[in-house]
Amino acid sequence: MVRIDSSEKLCEEELQEAALILKNGGLVAFPTETVYGLGANALDEKAAGKIYAAKGRPSDNPLIAHISSIEELEPLVTEIPDVGRRLAEAFWPGPLTMVFPKSSRVPYGTTGGLDTVAVRMPQIAVARRLIALAGVPIAAPSANLSGRPSPTTAQHVWQDLAGRIEMILDGGPVGIGVESTIVDVSGRTLTLLRPGAVTLEMLENAVGHVEVDPAMKGEPNPAVRPKAPGMKYRHYAPRAKMTLVDGETGAVVREIRRRVEEQTMAGRRVGVICTEETKESYPQGILRCVGTRSREETIAHNLFAVLREFDDLQVDAIYSESFSESHLGYAIMNRMMKAAGYQRIHAE
Ligand code: AMP
Ligand code: MG
């Protein structure tokens, strides 16, 4: 693990070393503004294959290619639709991934066999500098073992991938904490495939109406195939069974308290995901405050770390408060619903 400064100050020597590993077909984990990514040369099928092996990722789950400047987009795609250009202008560099028809330069080993390629230009300077030094687009899914919560610190990457990859660049905790928004710009309609920090409201403000992939609404249904293959897998899953409780805050707190008491009496260790606003309201249970409701970005920022902490604490069950499904809350609830395996109850 190599420590770098993820602020504007670039650690040129460390980045050179990492870029050389990438050029030679190796794997490097690096910080982005969303989560830590596990990078490999996106144009080298063998290198991309190593990502699947290191993560234990199903081979039909395509990788996002990361670029450092807009000029690097053209060679990867057969067409840049007007809406893609407008979204790039509005949100790149940043936490937005766009799916384009792929050019022949991008191997199927990177796209999970699809004729489309997902591309993102990350925001933080070290990520872009690393990609520029490598001189190739960098395929980089989240740097966790498949099925575990995405890593938001270098320590999380270390826990999952130590010994499986050549290098981890430690730039400290990431800013956003949930993975990028994904939109498909390759079809006739603009479709949201995964919510993230570029919110549905922001997208619609920029380019008008956006469809939402039907597979994202509700529980996975074998009849509705998600357009982002990764969305079908149980993700972010803490080891304990997690239950989301929604409703008016007072009722939610009462319901969680009741369940925690019941389970504690039965000798079980119970985790509770609460907020600054409610943390004094739980007399029992192992509490983790995920952030404040008045600033949802704090909740996105802490969510995956809290899920990992409950794994370390070996709790038997987790109860969580829930959040509104608009703006950033949509991304937060999408990850929480997956973590809970869609187990959700309504408090009266
Ligand atoms: P991760 O980088 O771990 O956040 O995973 C990448 C996500 O992007 C997964 O959900 C993939 O299914 C999705 N993705 C990558 N490439 C494509 C593509 N060509 N079409 C649709 N979804 C994609
Ligand atoms: Mg992932």
CSV table of C-alpha atoms and ligand atoms in Angstrom, one decimal:
chain,number,residue,atom,x,y,z
A,1,MET,CA,0.0,0.0,0.0
A,2,VAL,CA,1.4,3.4,-1.0
A,3,ARG,CA,0.1,6.6,0.5
A,4,ILE,CA,-0.6,9.5,-1.8
A,5,ASP,CA,-2.1,12.9,-1.4
A,6,SER,CA,-5.5,12.9,-3.2
A,7,SER,CA,-5.7,16.7,-3.1
A,8,GLU,CA,-4.4,18.7,-6.0
A,9,LYS,CA,-0.8,17.9,-5.0
A,10,LEU,CA,0.1,14.9,-7.2
A,11,CYS,CA,2.6,12.4,-6.0
A,12,GLU,CA,4.2,12.0,-9.4
A,13,GLU,CA,6.7,9.3,-8.5
A,14,GLU,CA,4.1,7.0,-6.9
A,15,LEU,CA,1.7,7.6,-9.8
A,16,GLN,CA,4.5,6.8,-12.3
A,17,GLU,CA,5.1,3.5,-10.6
A,18,ALA,CA,1.4,2.7,-10.6
A,19,ALA,CA,1.0,3.7,-14.2
A,20,LEU,CA,3.8,1.4,-15.2
A,21,ILE,CA,2.1,-1.6,-13.5
A,22,LEU,CA,-1.1,-0.7,-15.4
A,23,LYS,CA,0.8,-0.5,-18.7
A,24,ASN,CA,2.4,-3.9,-18.1
A,25,GLY,CA,-1.1,-5.5,-17.6
A,26,GLY,CA,-1.2,-5.4,-13.8
A,27,LEU,CA,-3.8,-4.3,-11.2
A,28,VAL,CA,-3.7,-1.1,-9.2
A,29,ALA,CA,-6.4,0.1,-6.7
A,30,PHE,CA,-6.8,3.9,-6.7
A,31,PRO,CA,-9.1,6.5,-5.2
A,32,THR,CA,-11.8,8.2,-7.2
A,33,GLU,CA,-14.4,10.7,-5.8
A,34,THR,CA,-17.1,7.9,-5.7
A,35,VAL,CA,-15.4,4.8,-4.3
A,36,TYR,CA,-11.9,3.1,-4.7
A,37,GLY,CA,-11.5,1.5,-8.1
A,38,LEU,CA,-9.6,-1.6,-9.1
A,39,GLY,CA,-7.8,-0.6,-12.3
A,40,ALA,CA,-6.4,-2.5,-15.3
A,41,ASN,CA,-5.8,-1.6,-19.0
A,42,ALA,CA,-9.3,-1.6,-20.5
A,43,LEU,CA,-8.0,-2.4,-24.0
A,44,ASP,CA,-6.1,-5.5,-22.8
A,45,GLU,CA,-8.5,-8.4,-22.4
A,46,LYS,CA,-6.0,-10.4,-20.3
A,47,ALA,CA,-5.5,-7.5,-17.9
A,48,ALA,CA,-9.2,-7.0,-17.6
A,49,GLY,CA,-9.6,-10.7,-16.9
A,50,LYS,CA,-7.4,-10.3,-13.9
A,51,ILE,CA,-9.9,-7.9,-12.4
A,52,TYR,CA,-12.6,-10.6,-12.5
A,53,ALA,CA,-10.3,-13.1,-10.9
A,54,ALA,CA,-9.1,-10.8,-8.1
A,55,LYS,CA,-12.7,-9.7,-7.2
A,56,GLY,CA,-14.4,-13.0,-7.8
A,57,ARG,CA,-16.7,-11.0,-10.2
A,58,PRO,CA,-19.1,-12.8,-12.6
A,59,SER,CA,-17.7,-12.5,-16.1
A,60,ASP,CA,-20.9,-11.2,-17.5
A,61,ASN,CA,-20.7,-8.1,-15.3
A,62,PRO,CA,-19.0,-5.4,-17.5
A,63,LEU,CA,-16.4,-2.9,-16.4
A,64,ILE,CA,-16.5,0.9,-16.6
A,65,ALA,CA,-13.6,2.4,-18.7
A,66,HIS,CA,-12.2,5.5,-17.1
A,67,ILE,CA,-10.7,8.3,-19.2
A,68,SER,CA,-8.7,11.4,-18.3
A,69,SER,CA,-9.8,13.8,-21.0
A,70,ILE,CA,-12.7,14.0,-23.4
A,71,GLU,CA,-10.5,13.3,-26.4
A,72,GLU,CA,-10.1,9.7,-25.1
A,73,LEU,CA,-13.8,9.0,-25.5
A,74,GLU,CA,-13.9,9.0,-29.3
A,75,PRO,CA,-11.7,6.0,-30.0
A,76,LEU,CA,-13.8,3.9,-27.6
A,77,VAL,CA,-17.2,4.4,-29.1
A,78,THR,CA,-18.8,4.3,-32.6
A,79,GLU,CA,-21.0,7.3,-32.0
A,80,ILE,CA,-21.3,10.1,-29.4
A,81,PRO,CA,-25.0,11.0,-29.4
A,82,ASP,CA,-25.8,14.6,-28.9
A,83,VAL,CA,-27.3,13.9,-25.4
A,84,GLY,CA,-24.0,12.2,-24.4
A,85,ARG,CA,-22.1,15.3,-25.4
A,86,ARG,CA,-24.4,17.5,-23.4
A,87,LEU,CA,-24.1,15.4,-20.3
A,88,ALA,CA,-20.4,15.2,-20.6
A,89,GLU,CA,-20.3,19.0,-20.8
A,90,ALA,CA,-22.5,19.3,-17.7
A,91,PHE,CA,-21.1,16.5,-15.5
A,92,TRP,CA,-17.6,15.5,-16.6
A,93,PRO,CA,-15.2,15.1,-14.9
A,94,GLY,CA,-17.5,13.7,-12.2
A,95,PRO,CA,-19.6,10.8,-10.9
A,96,LEU,CA,-21.5,10.1,-14.1
A,97,THR,CA,-21.0,7.0,-16.3
A,98,MET,CA,-22.4,6.8,-19.8
A,99,VAL,CA,-23.1,3.7,-21.9
A,100,PHE,CA,-22.2,4.1,-25.6
A,101,PRO,CA,-22.0,1.7,-28.6
A,102,LYS,CA,-18.5,0.3,-28.3
A,103,SER,CA,-15.8,0.5,-31.0
A,104,SER,CA,-13.8,-2.5,-32.1
A,105,ARG,CA,-10.9,-1.3,-30.0
A,106,VAL,CA,-12.7,-2.2,-26.8
A,107,PRO,CA,-12.5,-6.0,-26.2
A,108,TYR,CA,-15.5,-8.0,-25.2
A,109,GLY,CA,-13.5,-9.1,-22.1
A,110,THR,CA,-14.0,-5.6,-20.8
A,111,THR,CA,-17.7,-5.2,-21.7
A,112,GLY,CA,-18.9,-8.6,-20.4
A,113,GLY,CA,-19.7,-9.6,-24.0
A,114,LEU,CA,-21.8,-6.5,-24.7
A,115,ASP,CA,-21.7,-4.3,-27.8
A,116,THR,CA,-21.7,-1.2,-25.6
A,117,VAL,CA,-19.1,0.3,-23.3
A,118,ALA,CA,-19.6,2.3,-20.1
A,119,VAL,CA,-17.2,5.3,-19.8
A,120,ARG,CA,-16.6,7.8,-17.0
A,121,MET,CA,-14.1,10.6,-16.5
A,122,PRO,CA,-13.4,10.8,-12.8
A,123,GLN,CA,-13.1,14.1,-11.0
A,124,ILE,CA,-10.2,13.8,-8.6
A,125,ALA,CA,-6.9,14.9,-10.0
A,126,VAL,CA,-4.9,11.8,-8.9
A,127,ALA,CA,-7.2,9.5,-10.7
A,128,ARG,CA,-7.1,11.4,-14.0
A,129,ARG,CA,-3.3,11.8,-13.7
A,130,LEU,CA,-2.9,8.1,-13.2
A,131,ILE,CA,-5.0,7.3,-16.3
A,132,ALA,CA,-3.1,9.9,-18.3
A,133,LEU,CA,0.3,8.5,-17.3
A,134,ALA,CA,-0.9,4.9,-18.1
A,135,GLY,CA,-1.8,6.2,-21.6
A,136,VAL,CA,-4.8,3.9,-21.9
A,137,PRO,CA,-8.3,3.9,-20.7
A,138,ILE,CA,-8.5,2.2,-17.3
A,139,ALA,CA,-11.2,-0.4,-16.6
A,140,ALA,CA,-12.0,0.0,-12.9
A,141,PRO,CA,-14.9,-1.5,-11.0
A,142,SER,CA,-15.1,-1.0,-7.3
A,143,ALA,CA,-12.1,-2.4,-5.5
A,144,ASN,CA,-13.9,-4.9,-3.3
A,145,LEU,CA,-14.5,-8.6,-3.3
A,146,SER,CA,-17.6,-9.2,-5.3
A,147,GLY,CA,-20.7,-9.0,-3.1
A,148,ARG,CA,-19.1,-7.0,-0.3
A,149,PRO,CA,-19.8,-3.3,0.2
A,150,SER,CA,-17.8,-1.0,-2.1
A,151,PRO,CA,-14.5,0.4,-0.5
A,152,THR,CA,-14.4,4.0,0.6
A,153,THR,CA,-11.0,3.8,2.2
A,154,ALA,CA,-7.7,2.1,1.2
A,155,GLN,CA,-8.0,0.0,4.3
A,156,HIS,CA,-11.3,-1.5,3.0
A,157,VAL,CA,-9.4,-2.4,-0.2
A,158,TRP,CA,-6.6,-4.0,1.8
A,159,GLN,CA,-9.2,-6.1,3.8
A,160,ASP,CA,-10.6,-7.5,0.6
A,161,LEU,CA,-7.7,-7.6,-1.9
A,162,ALA,CA,-4.4,-7.7,-0.1
A,163,GLY,CA,-2.1,-10.2,-1.9
A,164,ARG,CA,-4.4,-10.4,-4.9
A,165,ILE,CA,-3.3,-7.1,-6.6
A,166,GLU,CA,0.0,-5.4,-7.3
A,167,MET,CA,-0.6,-2.0,-5.6
A,168,ILE,CA,-3.0,0.1,-3.6
A,169,LEU,CA,-2.8,3.9,-3.8
A,170,ASP,CA,-4.0,5.3,-0.5
A,171,GLY,CA,-5.5,8.8,-1.0
A,172,GLY,CA,-7.5,8.8,2.2
A,173,PRO,CA,-11.3,8.4,2.5
A,174,VAL,CA,-13.3,9.2,-0.7
A,175,GLY,CA,-15.6,12.2,-1.0
A,176,ILE,CA,-18.9,10.8,-2.2
A,177,GLY,CA,-19.1,7.3,-1.0
A,178,VAL,CA,-21.5,5.7,-3.5
A,179,GLU,CA,-20.7,4.5,-7.0
A,180,SER,CA,-21.3,6.6,-10.1
A,181,THR,CA,-24.7,7.3,-11.7
A,182,ILE,CA,-25.0,5.2,-14.9
A,183,VAL,CA,-27.1,6.4,-17.9
A,184,ASP,CA,-27.5,4.6,-21.2
A,185,VAL,CA,-27.1,7.1,-24.1
A,186,SER,CA,-26.8,4.3,-26.7
A,187,GLY,CA,-30.5,3.8,-27.4
A,188,ARG,CA,-33.4,6.0,-28.6
A,189,THR,CA,-34.3,7.0,-25.0
A,190,LEU,CA,-32.0,8.2,-22.3
A,191,THR,CA,-32.2,5.7,-19.5
A,192,LEU,CA,-31.0,5.7,-15.9
A,193,LEU,CA,-29.4,2.4,-15.0
A,194,ARG,CA,-28.0,3.2,-11.6
A,195,PRO,CA,-28.7,6.2,-9.3
A,196,GLY,CA,-25.7,8.1,-7.9
A,197,ALA,CA,-24.5,11.5,-6.9
A,198,VAL,CA,-25.5,13.0,-10.3
A,199,THR,CA,-29.1,12.7,-9.4
A,200,LEU,CA,-32.1,12.1,-11.6
A,201,GLU,CA,-33.2,15.6,-10.9
A,202,MET,CA,-29.9,17.0,-12.0
A,203,LEU,CA,-29.9,14.9,-15.2
A,204,GLU,CA,-33.5,16.1,-16.1
A,205,ASN,CA,-32.5,19.6,-15.4
A,206,ALA,CA,-29.7,19.3,-17.9
A,207,VAL,CA,-31.3,17.4,-20.7
A,208,GLY,CA,-35.0,16.9,-20.0
A,209,HIS,CA,-36.9,13.6,-19.4
A,210,VAL,CA,-34.9,10.5,-18.4
A,211,GLU,CA,-36.4,7.0,-18.4
A,212,VAL,CA,-35.7,4.8,-15.4
A,213,ASP,CA,-34.7,1.2,-16.2
A,214,PRO,CA,-37.7,-0.9,-15.1
A,215,ALA,CA,-35.4,-3.4,-13.5
A,216,MET,CA,-34.4,-0.8,-10.9
A,217,LYS,CA,-38.0,-0.4,-9.6
A,218,GLY,CA,-38.4,-2.9,-6.8
A,219,GLU,CA,-37.1,-6.3,-6.2
A,220,PRO,CA,-35.1,-8.2,-8.8
A,221,ASN,CA,-37.5,-10.1,-11.1
A,222,PRO,CA,-36.2,-12.8,-13.3
A,223,ALA,CA,-38.6,-11.6,-16.0
A,224,VAL,CA,-37.1,-8.0,-16.0
A,225,ARG,CA,-33.4,-8.1,-17.0
A,226,PRO,CA,-31.5,-5.0,-15.8
A,227,LYS,CA,-29.7,-3.2,-18.6
A,228,ALA,CA,-26.7,-2.8,-16.2
A,229,PRO,CA,-25.9,-6.5,-15.6
A,230,GLY,CA,-24.3,-5.7,-12.3
A,231,MET,CA,-27.6,-4.5,-10.9
A,232,LYS,CA,-29.0,-8.0,-10.7
A,233,TYR,CA,-26.5,-9.3,-8.2
A,234,ARG,CA,-27.0,-9.0,-4.4
A,235,HIS,CA,-24.6,-6.3,-3.6
A,236,TYR,CA,-23.2,-4.4,-0.7
A,237,ALA,CA,-24.4,-7.2,1.4
A,238,PRO,CA,-23.4,-7.2,5.1
A,239,ARG,CA,-23.2,-10.7,6.5
A,240,ALA,CA,-26.0,-10.2,8.9
A,241,LYS,CA,-29.6,-10.0,7.7
A,242,MET,CA,-30.6,-6.4,7.4
A,243,THR,CA,-34.1,-4.9,7.6
A,244,LEU,CA,-35.0,-1.4,6.4
A,245,VAL,CA,-37.8,0.3,8.4
A,246,ASP,CA,-39.7,3.1,6.8
A,247,GLY,CA,-42.5,5.5,7.9
A,248,GLU,CA,-42.8,8.6,10.0
A,249,THR,CA,-39.6,9.0,12.0
A,250,GLY,CA,-41.2,8.6,15.5
A,251,ALA,CA,-42.9,5.4,14.3
A,252,VAL,CA,-39.7,4.1,12.8
A,253,VAL,CA,-37.8,4.6,16.0
A,254,ARG,CA,-40.5,2.9,18.0
A,255,GLU,CA,-40.6,-0.1,15.7
A,256,ILE,CA,-36.8,-0.5,15.7
A,257,ARG,CA,-36.6,-0.2,19.5
A,258,ARG,CA,-39.3,-2.9,19.8
A,259,ARG,CA,-37.5,-5.3,17.5
A,260,VAL,CA,-34.1,-4.6,19.0
A,261,GLU,CA,-35.5,-5.3,22.5
A,262,GLU,CA,-37.1,-8.6,21.3
A,263,GLN,CA,-33.9,-9.8,19.6
A,264,THR,CA,-31.6,-8.7,22.5
A,265,MET,CA,-33.8,-10.7,24.9
A,266,ALA,CA,-33.3,-13.7,22.7
A,267,GLY,CA,-29.6,-13.3,23.1
A,268,ARG,CA,-28.8,-11.9,19.7
A,269,ARG,CA,-26.4,-9.0,18.8
A,270,VAL,CA,-28.3,-6.3,17.0
A,271,GLY,CA,-26.9,-3.4,15.0
A,272,VAL,CA,-28.9,-0.2,14.4
A,273,ILE,CA,-28.2,2.3,11.6
A,274,CYS,CA,-29.4,5.6,12.9
A,275,THR,CA,-28.9,9.3,12.3
A,276,GLU,CA,-27.7,12.3,14.2
A,277,GLU,CA,-31.3,13.2,14.7
A,278,THR,CA,-32.3,9.9,16.3
A,279,LYS,CA,-29.1,8.5,17.9
A,280,GLU,CA,-30.3,9.4,21.5
A,281,SER,CA,-33.5,7.5,21.0
A,282,TYR,CA,-32.2,3.9,21.2
A,283,PRO,CA,-31.5,2.5,24.6
A,284,GLN,CA,-30.3,-0.9,23.3
A,285,GLY,CA,-28.4,-2.3,20.3
A,286,ILE,CA,-25.1,-1.5,18.7
A,287,LEU,CA,-25.7,2.0,17.3
A,288,ARG,CA,-23.9,3.4,14.3
A,289,CYS,CA,-24.8,6.9,13.2
A,290,VAL,CA,-24.6,7.1,9.4
A,291,GLY,CA,-24.9,10.8,9.1
A,292,THR,CA,-27.3,13.7,9.4
A,293,ARG,CA,-30.7,13.9,7.6
A,294,SER,CA,-30.1,17.6,7.0
A,295,ARG,CA,-27.1,16.7,4.7
A,296,GLU,CA,-27.7,13.5,2.9
A,297,GLU,CA,-24.2,13.5,1.4
A,298,THR,CA,-23.0,12.6,4.9
A,299,ILE,CA,-25.1,9.5,4.7
A,300,ALA,CA,-23.8,8.5,1.3
A,301,HIS,CA,-20.3,9.1,2.5
A,302,ASN,CA,-20.6,6.8,5.6
A,303,LEU,CA,-22.9,4.1,4.4
A,304,PHE,CA,-20.5,1.4,3.1
A,305,ALA,CA,-18.1,1.9,6.0
A,306,VAL,CA,-20.9,1.3,8.5
A,307,LEU,CA,-22.0,-1.8,6.7
A,308,ARG,CA,-18.4,-3.1,6.8
A,309,GLU,CA,-18.2,-2.2,10.5
A,310,PHE,CA,-21.2,-4.4,11.3
A,311,ASP,CA,-19.4,-7.3,9.5
A,312,ASP,CA,-16.4,-6.8,11.8
A,313,LEU,CA,-18.6,-6.6,14.9
A,314,GLN,CA,-20.3,-9.8,13.9
A,315,VAL,CA,-23.8,-8.7,14.6
A,316,ASP,CA,-26.7,-11.2,14.0
A,317,ALA,CA,-29.1,-8.7,12.6
A,318,ILE,CA,-29.2,-5.1,11.4
A,319,TYR,CA,-32.1,-2.6,11.5
A,320,SER,CA,-31.9,0.6,9.6
A,321,GLU,CA,-33.9,3.7,9.3
A,322,SER,CA,-34.7,4.7,5.8
A,323,PHE,CA,-34.5,7.8,3.7
A,324,SER,CA,-36.4,9.7,1.1
A,325,GLU,CA,-36.1,8.4,-2.4
A,326,SER,CA,-35.4,11.8,-4.1
A,327,HIS,CA,-32.2,13.5,-5.0
A,328,LEU,CA,-29.2,11.7,-3.4
A,329,GLY,CA,-31.6,9.7,-1.3
A,330,TYR,CA,-32.5,7.7,-4.4
A,331,ALA,CA,-28.9,6.4,-4.6
A,332,ILE,CA,-28.7,5.8,-0.8
A,333,MET,CA,-31.9,3.8,-0.7
A,334,ASN,CA,-30.9,1.9,-3.9
A,335,ARG,CA,-27.8,0.7,-2.1
A,336,MET,CA,-29.6,0.1,1.2
A,337,MET,CA,-32.4,-1.9,-0.4
A,338,LYS,CA,-29.7,-4.2,-2.0
A,339,ALA,CA,-27.8,-4.5,1.2
A,340,ALA,CA,-31.1,-5.5,2.9
A,341,GLY,CA,-31.9,-8.0,0.1
A,342,TYR,CA,-35.1,-5.9,-0.4
A,343,GLN,CA,-36.3,-6.7,3.2
A,344,ARG,CA,-38.3,-3.6,4.1
A,345,ILE,CA,-41.1,-3.0,6.7
A,346,HIS,CA,-43.4,-0.1,7.2
A,347,ALA,CA,-43.8,1.3,10.7
A,348,GLU,CA,-47.3,2.5,11.6
B,1,AMP,P1,-18.8,-1.2,-10.6
B,1,AMP,O1,-17.8,-0.5,-11.4
B,1,AMP,O2,-18.4,-2.2,-9.6
B,1,AMP,O3,-19.7,-0.1,-9.9
B,1,AMP,O4,-19.8,-1.9,-11.6
B,1,AMP,C1,-20.0,-1.4,-12.9
B,1,AMP,C2,-21.5,-1.3,-13.2
B,1,AMP,O5,-21.6,-0.7,-14.5
B,1,AMP,C3,-22.2,-2.6,-13.1
B,1,AMP,O6,-23.4,-2.5,-12.5
B,1,AMP,C4,-22.3,-2.9,-14.6
B,1,AMP,O7,-23.3,-3.8,-14.9
B,1,AMP,C5,-22.5,-1.5,-15.2
B,1,AMP,N1,-22.0,-1.5,-16.6
B,1,AMP,C6,-20.8,-1.5,-17.1
B,1,AMP,N2,-20.7,-1.5,-18.4
B,1,AMP,C7,-22.0,-1.5,-18.9
B,1,AMP,C8,-22.6,-1.5,-20.1
B,1,AMP,N3,-21.9,-1.6,-21.3
B,1,AMP,N4,-24.0,-1.5,-20.2
B,1,AMP,C9,-24.7,-1.5,-19.0
B,1,AMP,N5,-24.2,-1.5,-17.8
B,1,AMP,C10,-22.8,-1.5,-17.7
B,2,MG,MG,-19.0,-2.8,-7.6
